[in-house]
Amino acid sequence: MPGLMGGPGGDPVSQPVSREEFARTLAALGGFEPAPAVAVGVSGGGDSVGLVVLLRHWVAERGGSLLALTVDHGLRPDSAGEAAAVGQAMARLGIPHRILRWEGEKPPAGVQAAARVARHRLLADACADAGILHLALAHHRDDQAETVLLRLARGSGIDGLAGMAPVRADGRVRVIRPLLGFSHDRLLATCRAEGVEWIEDPSNRNPRFARARLRAARDLLGGEGLDGARLGEVARRAGRARAALEQATAVLLAEIATVHPEGWIALAPAPLFAAPAEIALRALARALAVVGGPAHPVRDEALERLFASLPDGQGGTLGGCVVRMRRGTVMVAREPVAATERLSVPPGGTVRWDGRFDLRLSPRWGRPVTVAALGAAGWREWGARRAPERLPDLPVPVRETLPSLWSGTELLGVPMIGMCYGFGADGQHPVDRASFCPLSSLGRPAFTVVSDRDGII
């Protein structure tokens, strides 16, 4: 395999992870079917290869299946060859493998963050295509320690210091990290014990990246007592506090939130403003994540300013959303200038638009249709076609960010959310359908889903 190679031979730095240890860890995570189908993200490095080796035995003992997924970000000239080499290594282990490529232009700045989002999306889509619920990632104890240090440097609170969660429900996939209790050295020892090889990503040592700089300083920090085990304990205790806060937030949202099928949320202001500040801020952040999507993370300082402005009737924009008082409630709606996605969909095709709506087009269209935000002019045109009493009473930002169907500049229709769609008046011809299906749920379970604003998926 290409790259910097480790492999059989040599003295293991530490003891391999035993099958029994690994099985106990997965039992603690829970939530698996009798014959579990699991996908695993594999870069080819020792951590992910070690996870593959451990999962291969665990799945086989339970009559399940394992699918290895490698993301080729296309950021280095050798990336395609390295991904193919990972596939060859998986074939030698008898494990099905898919390469997922990040297509399109790469951003000139913030490339690691963009790559993380792309990787997340590609892995989740591949799991959904294969009908797999569980996605295993190889983040380990040393990764957890680096995450805590990075977030401490950024001034994070409890959520940041809790690091990565071992289990996180994320839309269509359940992300599991069964290696958070094991060190990098033990995973390399596991690979050696199994006689399998691995490659190392050279970016892991590139001082341009904060994580690489932290790795270089690991010995110094460890000498001061700030080693991986100690930082892992910080994350464990902070995670326990975070879970309690998330549970309290879920209880508050169950009381105050109304999720509208047109893609917006109304929050009852009195209990929101009466709640402890931390819980109220989390509730508002959850509403922003549902309506604005996970691609628009918010900073604590901006969230605090927005929340403080609401009792005076001001509000503002944050996280791809418009937030303000409306008819005695706190309205959280999509910001019109943020809903810019335009997608071409063939007749009878399906698409997820703006990260919020799932659309299925009728096969009656004789040509591809563009799905885009309705906009102010589109709302006026659509309203002129309908009787006034049939126009829904919607906030202005909601009207302008409804998914609509276009052919060039011609408005074809607006599949209204919240109405019953199936077949036309003749009972034979299917009509266009749309439903609000946000990637992030409002009332997520605290024990499986946690805030991850600066995650490293």
PDB file of C-alpha atoms in Angstrom, residues 313-431:
ATOM      1  CA  GLY A 313     -39.324  42.656  20.141  1.00  0.00           C
ATOM      2  CA  GLN A 314     -36.147  43.029  18.100  1.00  0.00           C
ATOM      3  CA  GLY A 315     -34.795  39.641  17.002  1.00  0.00           C
ATOM      4  CA  GLY A 316     -32.498  39.214  14.046  1.00  0.00           C
ATOM      5  CA  THR A 317     -30.904  36.662  11.730  1.00  0.00           C
ATOM      6  CA  LEU A 318     -28.661  33.797  12.785  1.00  0.00           C
ATOM      7  CA  GLY A 319     -27.798  30.326  11.540  1.00  0.00           C
ATOM      8  CA  GLY A 320     -29.596  30.806   8.227  1.00  0.00           C
ATOM      9  CA  CYS A 321     -32.797  31.808  10.047  1.00  0.00           C
ATOM     10  CA  VAL A 322     -34.947  34.840  10.774  1.00  0.00           C
ATOM     11  CA  VAL A 323     -35.930  35.038  14.456  1.00  0.00           C
ATOM     12  CA  ARG A 324     -38.419  37.566  15.752  1.00  0.00           C
ATOM     13  CA  MET A 325     -41.644  38.006  17.682  1.00  0.00           C
ATOM     14  CA  ARG A 326     -44.774  37.356  15.613  1.00  0.00           C
ATOM     15  CA  ARG A 327     -48.325  37.342  16.938  1.00  0.00           C
ATOM     16  CA  GLY A 328     -47.269  36.544  20.474  1.00  0.00           C
ATOM     17  CA  THR A 329     -44.776  33.805  19.612  1.00  0.00           C
ATOM     18  CA  VAL A 330     -41.089  33.590  18.777  1.00  0.00           C
ATOM     19  CA  MET A 331     -40.916  32.793  15.071  1.00  0.00           C
ATOM     20  CA  VAL A 332     -37.921  30.813  13.769  1.00  0.00           C
ATOM     21  CA  ALA A 333     -38.099  30.777   9.957  1.00  0.00           C
ATOM     22  CA  ARG A 334     -35.662  30.174   7.120  1.00  0.00           C
ATOM     23  CA  GLU A 335     -33.849  33.327   6.013  1.00  0.00           C
ATOM     24  CA  PRO A 336     -34.845  34.039   2.392  1.00  0.00           C
ATOM     25  CA  VAL A 337     -31.362  35.128   1.309  1.00  0.00           C
ATOM     26  CA  ALA A 338     -29.984  31.807   2.588  1.00  0.00           C
ATOM     27  CA  ALA A 339     -32.362  29.565   0.622  1.00  0.00           C
ATOM     28  CA  THR A 340     -30.504  29.795  -2.683  1.00  0.00           C
ATOM     29  CA  GLU A 341     -30.355  26.169  -3.807  1.00  0.00           C
ATOM     30  CA  ARG A 342     -31.665  25.416  -7.308  1.00  0.00           C
ATOM     31  CA  LEU A 343     -31.972  21.772  -8.349  1.00  0.00           C
ATOM     32  CA  SER A 344     -33.012  20.227 -11.658  1.00  0.00           C
ATOM     33  CA  VAL A 345     -35.218  17.170 -11.118  1.00  0.00           C
ATOM     34  CA  PRO A 346     -36.538  14.796 -13.809  1.00  0.00           C
ATOM     35  CA  PRO A 347     -40.235  13.884 -13.992  1.00  0.00           C
ATOM     36  CA  GLY A 348     -41.052  11.401 -11.250  1.00  0.00           C
ATOM     37  CA  GLY A 349     -37.736  12.104  -9.517  1.00  0.00           C
ATOM     38  CA  THR A 350     -37.053  12.731  -5.860  1.00  0.00           C
ATOM     39  CA  VAL A 351     -34.761  15.287  -4.261  1.00  0.00           C
ATOM     40  CA  ARG A 352     -33.896  16.843  -0.922  1.00  0.00           C
ATOM     41  CA  TRP A 353     -34.043  20.601  -1.281  1.00  0.00           C
ATOM     42  CA  ASP A 354     -32.421  23.175   1.013  1.00  0.00           C
ATOM     43  CA  GLY A 355     -31.563  20.394   3.458  1.00  0.00           C
ATOM     44  CA  ARG A 356     -35.141  20.582   4.787  1.00  0.00           C
ATOM     45  CA  PHE A 357     -37.703  19.345   2.267  1.00  0.00           C
ATOM     46  CA  ASP A 358     -38.090  15.981   0.580  1.00  0.00           C
ATOM     47  CA  LEU A 359     -39.820  16.376  -2.799  1.00  0.00           C
ATOM     48  CA  ARG A 360     -41.219  13.819  -5.200  1.00  0.00           C
ATOM     49  CA  LEU A 361     -42.247  15.186  -8.582  1.00  0.00           C
ATOM     50  CA  SER A 362     -45.143  13.891 -10.576  1.00  0.00           C
ATOM     51  CA  PRO A 363     -44.255  11.893 -13.698  1.00  0.00           C
ATOM     52  CA  ARG A 364     -46.723  14.075 -15.609  1.00  0.00           C
ATOM     53  CA  TRP A 365     -44.018  16.665 -16.312  1.00  0.00           C
ATOM     54  CA  GLY A 366     -42.585  16.158 -19.757  1.00  0.00           C
ATOM     55  CA  ARG A 367     -39.244  17.754 -18.950  1.00  0.00           C
ATOM     56  CA  PRO A 368     -36.892  18.346 -16.009  1.00  0.00           C
ATOM     57  CA  VAL A 369     -38.215  20.816 -13.450  1.00  0.00           C
ATOM     58  CA  THR A 370     -36.204  23.280 -11.359  1.00  0.00           C
ATOM     59  CA  VAL A 371     -36.856  23.287  -7.608  1.00  0.00           C
ATOM     60  CA  ALA A 372     -36.088  26.643  -5.985  1.00  0.00           C
ATOM     61  CA  ALA A 373     -37.345  29.021  -3.309  1.00  0.00           C
ATOM     62  CA  LEU A 374     -40.663  30.671  -4.199  1.00  0.00           C
ATOM     63  CA  GLY A 375     -39.488  34.220  -3.480  1.00  0.00           C
ATOM     64  CA  ALA A 376     -41.577  37.351  -3.049  1.00  0.00           C
ATOM     65  CA  ALA A 377     -42.495  37.680  -6.734  1.00  0.00           C
ATOM     66  CA  GLY A 378     -43.348  33.993  -6.947  1.00  0.00           C
ATOM     67  CA  TRP A 379     -45.665  34.292  -3.938  1.00  0.00           C
ATOM     68  CA  ARG A 380     -47.493  37.213  -5.548  1.00  0.00           C
ATOM     69  CA  GLU A 381     -47.876  35.327  -8.818  1.00  0.00           C
ATOM     70  CA  TRP A 382     -49.040  32.157  -7.122  1.00  0.00           C
ATOM     71  CA  GLY A 383     -51.465  34.105  -4.908  1.00  0.00           C
ATOM     72  CA  ALA A 384     -53.021  35.757  -7.965  1.00  0.00           C
ATOM     73  CA  ARG A 385     -53.954  32.320  -9.296  1.00  0.00           C
ATOM     74  CA  ARG A 386     -55.858  31.249  -6.180  1.00  0.00           C
ATOM     75  CA  ALA A 387     -58.919  32.445  -4.322  1.00  0.00           C
ATOM     76  CA  PRO A 388     -57.920  34.608  -1.332  1.00  0.00           C
ATOM     77  CA  GLU A 389     -59.553  32.224   1.141  1.00  0.00           C
ATOM     78  CA  ARG A 390     -57.324  29.403  -0.126  1.00  0.00           C
ATOM     79  CA  LEU A 391     -54.087  31.262   0.543  1.00  0.00           C
ATOM     80  CA  PRO A 392     -52.384  29.992   3.713  1.00  0.00           C
ATOM     81  CA  ASP A 393     -51.656  32.563   6.401  1.00  0.00           C
ATOM     82  CA  LEU A 394     -47.880  32.294   6.563  1.00  0.00           C
ATOM     83  CA  PRO A 395     -45.089  34.582   7.784  1.00  0.00           C
ATOM     84  CA  VAL A 396     -43.371  36.452   4.974  1.00  0.00           C
ATOM     85  CA  PRO A 397     -40.023  34.611   5.307  1.00  0.00           C
ATOM     86  CA  VAL A 398     -41.852  31.273   5.210  1.00  0.00           C
ATOM     87  CA  ARG A 399     -43.737  32.218   2.045  1.00  0.00           C
ATOM     88  CA  GLU A 400     -40.558  33.206   0.253  1.00  0.00           C
ATOM     89  CA  THR A 401     -38.677  30.020   1.219  1.00  0.00           C
ATOM     90  CA  LEU A 402     -41.325  27.492   0.216  1.00  0.00           C
ATOM     91  CA  PRO A 403     -40.088  24.955  -2.343  1.00  0.00           C
ATOM     92  CA  SER A 404     -41.553  25.747  -5.742  1.00  0.00           C
ATOM     93  CA  LEU A 405     -41.351  24.292  -9.244  1.00  0.00           C
ATOM     94  CA  TRP A 406     -40.105  26.273 -12.236  1.00  0.00           C
ATOM     95  CA  SER A 407     -39.389  25.927 -15.922  1.00  0.00           C
ATOM     96  CA  GLY A 408     -37.080  28.802 -16.658  1.00  0.00           C
ATOM     97  CA  THR A 409     -38.975  31.866 -15.404  1.00  0.00           C
ATOM     98  CA  GLU A 410     -42.360  30.110 -15.534  1.00  0.00           C
ATOM     99  CA  LEU A 411     -43.809  29.158 -12.147  1.00  0.00           C
ATOM    100  CA  LEU A 412     -45.267  25.664 -12.482  1.00  0.00           C
ATOM    101  CA  GLY A 413     -46.532  25.098  -8.971  1.00  0.00           C
ATOM    102  CA  VAL A 414     -46.034  25.172  -5.215  1.00  0.00           C
ATOM    103  CA  PRO A 415     -46.463  21.763  -3.549  1.00  0.00           C
ATOM    104  CA  MET A 416     -48.006  23.079  -0.342  1.00  0.00           C
ATOM    105  CA  ILE A 417     -46.690  21.480   2.803  1.00  0.00           C
ATOM    106  CA  GLY A 418     -49.260  20.261   5.296  1.00  0.00           C
ATOM    107  CA  MET A 419     -51.949  19.301   2.750  1.00  0.00           C
ATOM    108  CA  CYS A 420     -52.827  15.766   1.760  1.00  0.00           C
ATOM    109  CA  TYR A 421     -51.275  14.868  -1.568  1.00  0.00           C
ATOM    110  CA  GLY A 422     -51.427  11.576  -3.393  1.00  0.00           C
ATOM    111  CA  PHE A 423     -53.461  11.654  -6.594  1.00  0.00           C
ATOM    112  CA  GLY A 424     -55.247  14.269  -8.612  1.00  0.00           C
ATOM    113  CA  ALA A 425     -58.971  14.845  -8.747  1.00  0.00           C
ATOM    114  CA  ASP A 426     -59.401  11.999 -11.218  1.00  0.00           C
ATOM    115  CA  GLY A 427     -57.799   9.608  -8.720  1.00  0.00           C
ATOM    116  CA  GLN A 428     -55.292   8.398 -11.288  1.00  0.00           C
ATOM    117  CA  HIS A 429     -52.516  10.895 -11.899  1.00  0.00           C
ATOM    118  CA  PRO A 430     -50.086  11.428  -9.015  1.00  0.00           C
ATOM    119  CA  VAL A 431     -49.301  15.019  -8.107  1.00  0.00           C
TER     120      VAL A 431
END
